[in-house]
Tab-separated table of C-alpha atoms in Angstrom:
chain	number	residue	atom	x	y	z
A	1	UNK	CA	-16.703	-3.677	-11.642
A	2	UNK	CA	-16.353	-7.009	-13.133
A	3	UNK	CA	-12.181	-6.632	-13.122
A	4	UNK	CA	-9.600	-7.347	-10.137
A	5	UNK	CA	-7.884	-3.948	-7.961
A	6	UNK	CA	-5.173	-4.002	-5.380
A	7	UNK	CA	-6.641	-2.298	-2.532
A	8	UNK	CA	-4.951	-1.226	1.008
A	9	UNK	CA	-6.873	0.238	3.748
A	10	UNK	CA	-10.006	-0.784	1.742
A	11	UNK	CA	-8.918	1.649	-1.120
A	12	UNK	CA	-8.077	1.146	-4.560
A	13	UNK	CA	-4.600	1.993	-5.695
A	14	UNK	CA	-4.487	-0.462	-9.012
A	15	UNK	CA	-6.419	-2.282	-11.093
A	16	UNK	CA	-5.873	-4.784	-13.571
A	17	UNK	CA	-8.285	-5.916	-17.076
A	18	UNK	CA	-9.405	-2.611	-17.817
A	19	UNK	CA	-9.814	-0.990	-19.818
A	20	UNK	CA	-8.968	-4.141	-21.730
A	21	UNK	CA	-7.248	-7.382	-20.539
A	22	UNK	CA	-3.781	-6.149	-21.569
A	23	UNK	CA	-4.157	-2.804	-19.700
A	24	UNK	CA	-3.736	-2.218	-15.759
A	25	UNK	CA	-4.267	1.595	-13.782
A	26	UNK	CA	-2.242	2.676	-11.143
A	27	UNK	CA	-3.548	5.947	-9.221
A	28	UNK	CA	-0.650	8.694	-8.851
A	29	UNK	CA	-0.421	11.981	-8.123
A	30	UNK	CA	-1.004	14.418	-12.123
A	31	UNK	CA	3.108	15.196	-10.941
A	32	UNK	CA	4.024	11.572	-10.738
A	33	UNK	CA	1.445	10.635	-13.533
A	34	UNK	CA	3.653	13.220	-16.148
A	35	UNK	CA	7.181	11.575	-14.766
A	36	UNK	CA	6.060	8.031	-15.782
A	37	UNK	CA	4.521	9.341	-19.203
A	38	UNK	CA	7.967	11.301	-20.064
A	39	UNK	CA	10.038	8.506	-18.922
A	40	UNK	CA	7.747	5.764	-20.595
A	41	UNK	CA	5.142	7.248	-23.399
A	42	UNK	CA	4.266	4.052	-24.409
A	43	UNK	CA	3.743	2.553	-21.438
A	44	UNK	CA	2.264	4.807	-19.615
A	45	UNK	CA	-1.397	7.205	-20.757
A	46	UNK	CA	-3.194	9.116	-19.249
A	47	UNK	CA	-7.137	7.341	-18.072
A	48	UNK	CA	-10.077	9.524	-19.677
A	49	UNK	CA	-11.803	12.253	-17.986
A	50	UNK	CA	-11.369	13.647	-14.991
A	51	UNK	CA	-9.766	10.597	-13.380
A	52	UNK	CA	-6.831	10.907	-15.752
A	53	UNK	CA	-6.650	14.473	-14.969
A	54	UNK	CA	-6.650	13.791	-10.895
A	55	UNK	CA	-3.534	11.408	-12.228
A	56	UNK	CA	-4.979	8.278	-12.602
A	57	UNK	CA	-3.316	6.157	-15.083
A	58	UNK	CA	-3.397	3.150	-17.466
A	59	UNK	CA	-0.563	1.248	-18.249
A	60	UNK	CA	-0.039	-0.537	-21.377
A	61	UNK	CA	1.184	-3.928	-19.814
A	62	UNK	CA	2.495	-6.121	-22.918
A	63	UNK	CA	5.289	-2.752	-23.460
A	64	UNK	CA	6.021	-2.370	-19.868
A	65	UNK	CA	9.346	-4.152	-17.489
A	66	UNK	CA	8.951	-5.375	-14.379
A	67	UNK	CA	10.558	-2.437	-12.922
A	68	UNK	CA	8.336	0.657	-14.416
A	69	UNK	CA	5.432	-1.528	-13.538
A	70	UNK	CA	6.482	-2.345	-9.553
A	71	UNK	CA	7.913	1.084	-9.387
A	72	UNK	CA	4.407	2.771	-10.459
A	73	UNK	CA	2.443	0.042	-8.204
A	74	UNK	CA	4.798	1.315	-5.124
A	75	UNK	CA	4.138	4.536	-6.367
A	76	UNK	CA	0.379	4.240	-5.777
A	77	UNK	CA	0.126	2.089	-2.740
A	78	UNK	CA	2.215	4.517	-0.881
A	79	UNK	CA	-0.104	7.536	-2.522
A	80	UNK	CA	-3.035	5.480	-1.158
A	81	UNK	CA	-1.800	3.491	1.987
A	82	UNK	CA	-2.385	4.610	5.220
A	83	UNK	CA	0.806	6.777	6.545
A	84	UNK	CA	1.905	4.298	9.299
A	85	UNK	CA	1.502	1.493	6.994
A	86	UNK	CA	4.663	2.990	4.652
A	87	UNK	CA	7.244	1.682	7.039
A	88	UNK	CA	6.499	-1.691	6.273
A	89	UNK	CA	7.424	-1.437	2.490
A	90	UNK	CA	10.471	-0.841	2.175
């Protein structure tokens, strides 16, 4: 789709470049995806459409630290990762 993802297990669980090159998506859980948003409004939104609604979300990456992005990327590779894969991210 023309912009680079973070896959495990052959699935996507990030992306970065889109919607625009300052924007990344992570792909939580609509419980996790409200957490981020209350802790971080700015930073965190919400993708369009159903996709948003399932909990995907962008992430506004010129606003964000270090630590709400890794902490949202760990999020989402553990929501995507195969089960006996999440021992070996600790």
């Amino acid at each position: 789709m023309n912009h680079p993802d973070f896959r495990v297990g052959n699935k996507i669980f990030a992306t970065l470049a889109y919607p625009g090159e300052d924007w990344g998506m992570v792909k939580l859980t609509p419980e996790q995806q409200q957490s981020f948003i209350r802790a971080e409004p700015e930073v965190f939104d919400p993708c369009s459409g159903a996709w948003g609604r399932r909990g995907a979300t962008n992430v506004r990456l010129p606003l964000a630290k270090e630590d709400a992005v890794r902490r949202a990327l760990i999020t989402a590779w553990r929501n995507t990762a195969p089960k006996r894969l999440h021992r070996e991210l600790k």
